[in-house]
Coordinates of C-alpha atoms in Angstrom, one line a residue:
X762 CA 55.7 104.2 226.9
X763 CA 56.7 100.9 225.4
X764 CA 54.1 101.0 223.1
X765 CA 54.8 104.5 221.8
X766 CA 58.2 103.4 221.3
X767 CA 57.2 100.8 219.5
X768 CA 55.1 102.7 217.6
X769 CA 57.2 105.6 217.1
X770 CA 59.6 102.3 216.1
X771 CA 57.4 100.7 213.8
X772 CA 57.0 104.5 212.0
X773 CA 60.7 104.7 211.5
X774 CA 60.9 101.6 209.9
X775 CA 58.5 102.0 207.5
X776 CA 59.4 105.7 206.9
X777 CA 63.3 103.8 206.1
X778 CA 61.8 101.5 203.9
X779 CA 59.9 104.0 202.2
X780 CA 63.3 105.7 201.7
X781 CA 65.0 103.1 200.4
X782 CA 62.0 102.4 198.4
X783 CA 62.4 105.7 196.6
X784 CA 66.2 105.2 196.1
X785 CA 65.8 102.0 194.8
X786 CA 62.9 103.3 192.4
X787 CA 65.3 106.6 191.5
X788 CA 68.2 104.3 190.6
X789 CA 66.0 101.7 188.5
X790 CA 65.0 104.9 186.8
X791 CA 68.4 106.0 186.0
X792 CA 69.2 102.6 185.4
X793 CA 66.7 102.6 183.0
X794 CA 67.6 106.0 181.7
X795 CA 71.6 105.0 181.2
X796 CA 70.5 101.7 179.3
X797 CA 67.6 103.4 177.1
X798 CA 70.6 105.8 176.0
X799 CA 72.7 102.9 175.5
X800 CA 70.7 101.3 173.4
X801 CA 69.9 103.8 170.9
X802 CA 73.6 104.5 171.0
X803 CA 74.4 100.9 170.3
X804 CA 71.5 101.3 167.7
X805 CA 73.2 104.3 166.3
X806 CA 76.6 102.4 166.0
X807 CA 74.8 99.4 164.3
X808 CA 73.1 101.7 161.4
X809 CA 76.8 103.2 161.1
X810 CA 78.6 100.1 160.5
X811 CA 75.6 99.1 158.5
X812 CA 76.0 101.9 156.3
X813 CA 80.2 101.7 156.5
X814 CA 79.7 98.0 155.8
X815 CA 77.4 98.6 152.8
X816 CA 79.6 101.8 151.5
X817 CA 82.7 99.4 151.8
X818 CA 80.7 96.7 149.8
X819 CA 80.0 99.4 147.3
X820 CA 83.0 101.0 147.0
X821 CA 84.6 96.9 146.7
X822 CA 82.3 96.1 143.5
X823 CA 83.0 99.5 142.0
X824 CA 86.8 98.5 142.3
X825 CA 86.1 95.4 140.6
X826 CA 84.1 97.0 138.1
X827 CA 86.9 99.7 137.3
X828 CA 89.9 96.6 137.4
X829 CA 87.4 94.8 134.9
X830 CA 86.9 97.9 132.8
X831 CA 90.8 98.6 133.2
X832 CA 91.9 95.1 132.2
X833 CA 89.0 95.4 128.7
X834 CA 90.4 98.7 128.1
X835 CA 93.7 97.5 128.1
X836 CA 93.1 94.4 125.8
X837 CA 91.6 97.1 123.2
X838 CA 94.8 99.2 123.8
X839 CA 96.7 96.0 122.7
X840 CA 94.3 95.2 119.9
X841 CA 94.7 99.3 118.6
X842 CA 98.6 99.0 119.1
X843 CA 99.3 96.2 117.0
X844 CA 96.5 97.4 114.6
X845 CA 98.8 101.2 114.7
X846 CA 101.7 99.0 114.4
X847 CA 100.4 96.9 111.3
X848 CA 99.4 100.4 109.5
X849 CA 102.7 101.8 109.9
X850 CA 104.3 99.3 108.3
X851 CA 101.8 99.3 105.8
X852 CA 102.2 102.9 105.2
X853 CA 105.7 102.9 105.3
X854 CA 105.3 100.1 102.4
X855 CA 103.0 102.3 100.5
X856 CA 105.1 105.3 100.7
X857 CA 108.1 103.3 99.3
X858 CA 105.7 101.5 96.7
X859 CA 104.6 105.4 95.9
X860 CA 108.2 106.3 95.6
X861 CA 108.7 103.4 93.3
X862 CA 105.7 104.0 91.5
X863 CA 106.2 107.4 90.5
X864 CA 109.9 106.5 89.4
X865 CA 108.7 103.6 87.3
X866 CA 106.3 105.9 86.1
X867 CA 108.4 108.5 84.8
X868 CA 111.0 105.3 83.4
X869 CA 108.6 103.7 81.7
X870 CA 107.1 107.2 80.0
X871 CA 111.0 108.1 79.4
X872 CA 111.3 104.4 77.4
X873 CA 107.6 104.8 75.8
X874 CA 108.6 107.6 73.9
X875 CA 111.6 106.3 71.8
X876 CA 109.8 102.7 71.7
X877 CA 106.6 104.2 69.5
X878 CA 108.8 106.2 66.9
X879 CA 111.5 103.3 66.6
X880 CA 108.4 101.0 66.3
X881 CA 107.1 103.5 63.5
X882 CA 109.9 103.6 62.0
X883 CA 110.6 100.2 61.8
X884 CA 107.5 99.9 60.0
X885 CA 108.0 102.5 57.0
X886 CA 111.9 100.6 57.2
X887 CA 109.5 97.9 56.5
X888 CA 107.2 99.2 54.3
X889 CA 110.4 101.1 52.2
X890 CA 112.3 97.7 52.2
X891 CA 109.1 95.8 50.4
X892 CA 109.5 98.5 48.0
X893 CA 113.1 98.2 47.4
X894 CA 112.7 95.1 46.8
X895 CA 109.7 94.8 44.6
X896 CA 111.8 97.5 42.4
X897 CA 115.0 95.2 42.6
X898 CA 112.5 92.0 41.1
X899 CA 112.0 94.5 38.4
X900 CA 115.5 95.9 37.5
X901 CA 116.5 91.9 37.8
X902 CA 114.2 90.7 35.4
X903 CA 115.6 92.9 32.9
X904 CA 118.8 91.4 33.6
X905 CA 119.0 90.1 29.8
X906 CA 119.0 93.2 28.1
X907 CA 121.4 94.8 30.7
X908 CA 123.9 92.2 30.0
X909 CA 124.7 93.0 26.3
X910 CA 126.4 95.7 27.4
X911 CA 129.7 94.1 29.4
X912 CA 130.4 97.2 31.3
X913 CA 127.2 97.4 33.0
X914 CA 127.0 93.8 33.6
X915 CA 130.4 93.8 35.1
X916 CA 129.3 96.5 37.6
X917 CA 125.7 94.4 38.4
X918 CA 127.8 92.0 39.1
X919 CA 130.4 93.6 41.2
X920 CA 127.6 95.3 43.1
X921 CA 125.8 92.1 43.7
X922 CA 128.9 90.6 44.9
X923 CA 129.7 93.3 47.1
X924 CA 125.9 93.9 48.5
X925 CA 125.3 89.9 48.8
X926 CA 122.0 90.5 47.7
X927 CA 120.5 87.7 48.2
X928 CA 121.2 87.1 51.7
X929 CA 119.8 90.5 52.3
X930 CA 116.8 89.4 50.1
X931 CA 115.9 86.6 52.4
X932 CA 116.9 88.2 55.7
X933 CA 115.4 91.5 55.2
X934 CA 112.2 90.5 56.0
X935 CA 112.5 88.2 59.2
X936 CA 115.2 91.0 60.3
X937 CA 112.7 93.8 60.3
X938 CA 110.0 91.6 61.7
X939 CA 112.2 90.3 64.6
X940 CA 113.0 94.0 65.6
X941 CA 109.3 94.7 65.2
X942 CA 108.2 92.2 67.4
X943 CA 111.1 93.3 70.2
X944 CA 109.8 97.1 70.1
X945 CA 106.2 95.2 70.7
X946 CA 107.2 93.2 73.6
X947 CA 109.3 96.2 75.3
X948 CA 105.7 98.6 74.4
X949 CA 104.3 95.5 76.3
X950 CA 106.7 95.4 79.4
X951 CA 106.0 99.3 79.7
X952 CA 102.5 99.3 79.5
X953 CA 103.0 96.6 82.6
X954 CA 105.6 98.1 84.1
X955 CA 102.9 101.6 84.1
X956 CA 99.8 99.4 85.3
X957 CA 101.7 98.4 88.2
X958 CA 103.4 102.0 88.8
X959 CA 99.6 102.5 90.0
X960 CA 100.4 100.8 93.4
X961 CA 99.0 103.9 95.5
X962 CA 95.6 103.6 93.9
X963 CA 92.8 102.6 96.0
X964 CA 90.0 102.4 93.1
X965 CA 87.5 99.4 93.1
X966 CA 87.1 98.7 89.6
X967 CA 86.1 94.7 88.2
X968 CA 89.5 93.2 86.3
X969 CA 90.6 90.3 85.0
X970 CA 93.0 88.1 87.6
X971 CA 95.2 86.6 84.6
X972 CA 95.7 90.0 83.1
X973 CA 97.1 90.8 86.7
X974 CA 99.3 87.7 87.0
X975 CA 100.9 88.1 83.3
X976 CA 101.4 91.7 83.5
X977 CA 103.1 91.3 87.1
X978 CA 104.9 88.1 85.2
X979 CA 106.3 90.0 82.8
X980 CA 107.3 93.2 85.6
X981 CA 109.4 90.2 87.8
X982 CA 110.4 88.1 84.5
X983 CA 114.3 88.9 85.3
X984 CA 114.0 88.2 88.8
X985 CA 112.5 84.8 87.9
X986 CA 114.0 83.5 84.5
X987 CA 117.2 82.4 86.2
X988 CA 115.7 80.2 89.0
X989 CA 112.9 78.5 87.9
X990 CA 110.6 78.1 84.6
X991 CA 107.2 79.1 85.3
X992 CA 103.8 77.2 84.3
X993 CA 100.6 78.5 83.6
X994 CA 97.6 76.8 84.3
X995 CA 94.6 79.1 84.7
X996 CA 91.3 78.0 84.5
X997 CA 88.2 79.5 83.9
X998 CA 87.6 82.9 85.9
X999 CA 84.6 85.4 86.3
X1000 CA 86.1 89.4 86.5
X1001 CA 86.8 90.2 90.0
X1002 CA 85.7 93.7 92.4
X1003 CA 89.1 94.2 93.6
X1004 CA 92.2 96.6 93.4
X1005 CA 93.8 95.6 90.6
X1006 CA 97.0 96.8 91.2
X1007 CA 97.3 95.9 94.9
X1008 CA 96.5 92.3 93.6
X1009 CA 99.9 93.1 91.7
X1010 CA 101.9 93.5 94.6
X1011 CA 100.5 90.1 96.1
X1012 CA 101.4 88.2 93.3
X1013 CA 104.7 89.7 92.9
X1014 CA 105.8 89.5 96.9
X1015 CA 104.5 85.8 96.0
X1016 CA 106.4 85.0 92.8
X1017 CA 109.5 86.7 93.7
X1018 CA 109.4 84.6 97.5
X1019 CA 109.0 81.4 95.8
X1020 CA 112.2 82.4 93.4
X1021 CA 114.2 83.2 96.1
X1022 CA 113.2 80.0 98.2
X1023 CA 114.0 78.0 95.1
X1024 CA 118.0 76.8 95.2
X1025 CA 119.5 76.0 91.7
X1026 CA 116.5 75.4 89.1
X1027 CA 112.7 75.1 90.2
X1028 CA 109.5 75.2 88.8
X1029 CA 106.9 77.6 89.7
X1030 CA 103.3 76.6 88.9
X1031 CA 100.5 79.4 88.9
X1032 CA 96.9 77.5 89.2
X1033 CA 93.8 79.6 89.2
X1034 CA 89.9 78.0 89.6
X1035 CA 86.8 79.0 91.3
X1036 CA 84.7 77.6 94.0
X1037 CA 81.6 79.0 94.8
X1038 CA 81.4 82.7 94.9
X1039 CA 85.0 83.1 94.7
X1040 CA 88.1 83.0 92.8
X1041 CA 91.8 81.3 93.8
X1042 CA 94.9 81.7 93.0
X1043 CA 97.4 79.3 93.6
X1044 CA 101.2 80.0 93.7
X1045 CA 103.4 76.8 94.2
X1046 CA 107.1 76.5 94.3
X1047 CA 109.5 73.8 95.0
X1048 CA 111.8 75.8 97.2
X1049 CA 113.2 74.7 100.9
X1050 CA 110.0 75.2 102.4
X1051 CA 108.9 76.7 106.0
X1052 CA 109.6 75.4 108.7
X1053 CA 107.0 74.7 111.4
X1054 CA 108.1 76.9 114.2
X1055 CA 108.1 79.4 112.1
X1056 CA 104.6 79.1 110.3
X1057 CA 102.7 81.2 113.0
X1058 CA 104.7 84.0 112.4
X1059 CA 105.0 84.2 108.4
X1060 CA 102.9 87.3 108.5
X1061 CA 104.0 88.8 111.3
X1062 CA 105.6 92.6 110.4
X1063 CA 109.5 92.4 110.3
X1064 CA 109.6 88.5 110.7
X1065 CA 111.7 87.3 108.3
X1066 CA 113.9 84.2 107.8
X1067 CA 115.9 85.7 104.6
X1068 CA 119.6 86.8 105.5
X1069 CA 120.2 90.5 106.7
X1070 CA 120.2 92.8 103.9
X1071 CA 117.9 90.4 102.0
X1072 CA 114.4 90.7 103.2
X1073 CA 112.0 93.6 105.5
X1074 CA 110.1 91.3 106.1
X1075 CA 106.9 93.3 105.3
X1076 CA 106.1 91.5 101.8
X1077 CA 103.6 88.4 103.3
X1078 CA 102.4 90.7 106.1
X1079 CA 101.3 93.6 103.5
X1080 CA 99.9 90.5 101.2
X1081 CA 97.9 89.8 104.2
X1082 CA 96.6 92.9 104.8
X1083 CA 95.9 93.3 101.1
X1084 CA 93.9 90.2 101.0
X1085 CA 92.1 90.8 104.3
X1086 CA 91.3 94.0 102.6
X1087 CA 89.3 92.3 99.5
X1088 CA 87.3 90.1 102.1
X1089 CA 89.5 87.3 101.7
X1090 CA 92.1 84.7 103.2
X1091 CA 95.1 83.2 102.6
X1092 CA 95.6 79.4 103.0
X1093 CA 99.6 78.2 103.4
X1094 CA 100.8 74.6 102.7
X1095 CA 104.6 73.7 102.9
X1096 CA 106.8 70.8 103.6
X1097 CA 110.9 71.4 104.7
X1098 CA 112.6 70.1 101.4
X1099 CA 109.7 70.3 99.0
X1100 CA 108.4 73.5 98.3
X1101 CA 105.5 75.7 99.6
X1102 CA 101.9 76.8 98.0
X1103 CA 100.3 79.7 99.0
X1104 CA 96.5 80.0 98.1
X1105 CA 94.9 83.2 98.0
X1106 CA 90.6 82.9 98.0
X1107 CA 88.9 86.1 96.4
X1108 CA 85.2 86.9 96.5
X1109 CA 84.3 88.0 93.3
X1110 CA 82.4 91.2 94.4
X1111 CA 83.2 92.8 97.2
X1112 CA 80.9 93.4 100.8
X1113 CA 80.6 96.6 101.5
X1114 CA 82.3 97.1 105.0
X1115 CA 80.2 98.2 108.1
X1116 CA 80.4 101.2 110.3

């Protein structure tokens, strides 16, 4: 009996351990089971913040891209709105250049008209006085024989009193010449005054710079004659690919500056030369002179230092433009008290501009 209990014992046991056996191995399997799903959900999670980590990295660089591309757009906005800005002002000069053109235009064709038959007629006056007085020689050198009769030589003489012919003799001449020579200059001063009534022409044509700077000259001579006594000293120059009569509006903005920056008397001197392929012009004056805080802004649009009223302060910005137009610079050299001399540099033909 005890040793079937004790075998029956022994049984029991090992049928509990095999029990607890099998649970243990059941819950190492579902142990196993809960982990293996843990992991690939911990794997899952990973390759999702992988892939947010990577989209957010993405989506960072393309928001640097797009502030970069931002920030360049907006510097060529800038560049575009001052470039607007400058050809606004420039057309806004050329419509008032047009306006002024077209009057001067129809002025100078108005004056043209009376000049060339006052100028015609002052030559037949001419041509009828030399005849007058060739006929006068004649009748004088028969003066003798007119004399034996004292009536008639009482009248000669009353009407040679009366006439003062010989003050007419000698003045005459230099009379009708003087008058000839005025109806020259004014035919002159209109042709000029015509030429640069062509302001709103864009035409590329090869010209001569001193016919430019004389026939502007004569266009500003009032604005100039009381102020200062200009002086010529052009040297040798080649013809010049430009627009003429654009050039005239530099050169007068120039002269007509240097005038008003001149107090009392001056002197403006008008050098020209070459170097290299180019051409220079050289307009000096010994006005007040700029002063430095001011010489970065000389060609700014609407800077001016002249009194209200007095200046648009478009005239050195447009010359600018015009220059930078022809392919060339303007070089600036003032002193406060002593004057200022602008130098404008030409090519002599022009570079075709890029698209």
């Amino acid at each position: 009996m005890n040793r079937a209990e004790q075998a029956m014992n022994e049984q029991t046991s090992s049928f509990g351990m095999f029990q607890n056996t099998l649970a243990l191995e059941q819950q190492v399997r579902r142990r196993t089971r809960e982990l293996e799903i843990a992991l690939r959900e911990n794997e899952t999670m990973n390759r999702d913040l992988q892939g947010a980590k990577a989209r957010m990295e993405q989506e960072i660089e393309e928001h640097k891209q797009t502030q970069v591309a931002l920030e360049k757009e907006k510097e060529e906005q800038k560049v575009l709105i001052n470039k607007l800005e400058d050809a606004h002002c420039q057309l806004l000069q050329s419509e008032k250049l047009a306006s002024i053109g077209q009057l001067a235009a129809g002025v100078a064709h108005e004056i043209n008209n009376p000049i060339c038959f006052v100028n015609a007629n002052l030559s037949s006056l001419k041509d009828y006085a030399g005849k007058l007085l060739t006929m006068l020689d004649v009748y004088e050198s028969c003066d003798v024989l007119l004399q034996q009769d004292p009536a008639i030589a009482t009248r000669l003489q009353q009407a040679r009193k009366a006439s003062d012919i010989d003050f007419v003799r000698s003045d005459i001449g230099p009379l009708i010449a003087e008058s000839l020579e005025g109806t020259e200059r004014v035919r002159i001063i209109v042709q000029d005054l015509r030429d640069f009534s062509r302001a709103g022409e864009a035409v590329w044509e090869w010209a001569n710079i001193h016919t430019c700077l004389d026939s502007t000259l004569n266009v500003v001579r009032n604005e100039i004659r009381y102020t200062a006594e200009v002086v010529r000293d052009y040297g040798v120059l080649p013809q010049v690919e430009c627009f003429p009569s654009q050039l005239n509006q530099v050169f007068m903005n120039l002269l007509v500056n240097g005038a008003q920056a001149i107090v009392g008397q001056g002197t403006i001197t008008i050098r020209t030369g070459t170097e290299g392929n180019q051409v220079w012009v050289a307009i000096s004056d010994t006005g007040a002179g700029i002063a430095p805080e001011n010489m970065a802004r000389i060609f700014d649009p609407f800077f001016t230092t002249k009194p209200v009223g007095k200046g648009t302060g478009l005239g050195l910005s447009l010359c600018y433009g015009i220059v930078e137009r022809h392919g060339g610079r303007i070089d600036v050299r003032t002193a406060v008290g002593q004057g200022t001399t602008f130098t404008i540099w030409l090519p002599v033909q022009r570079t075709p501009l890029k698209d």
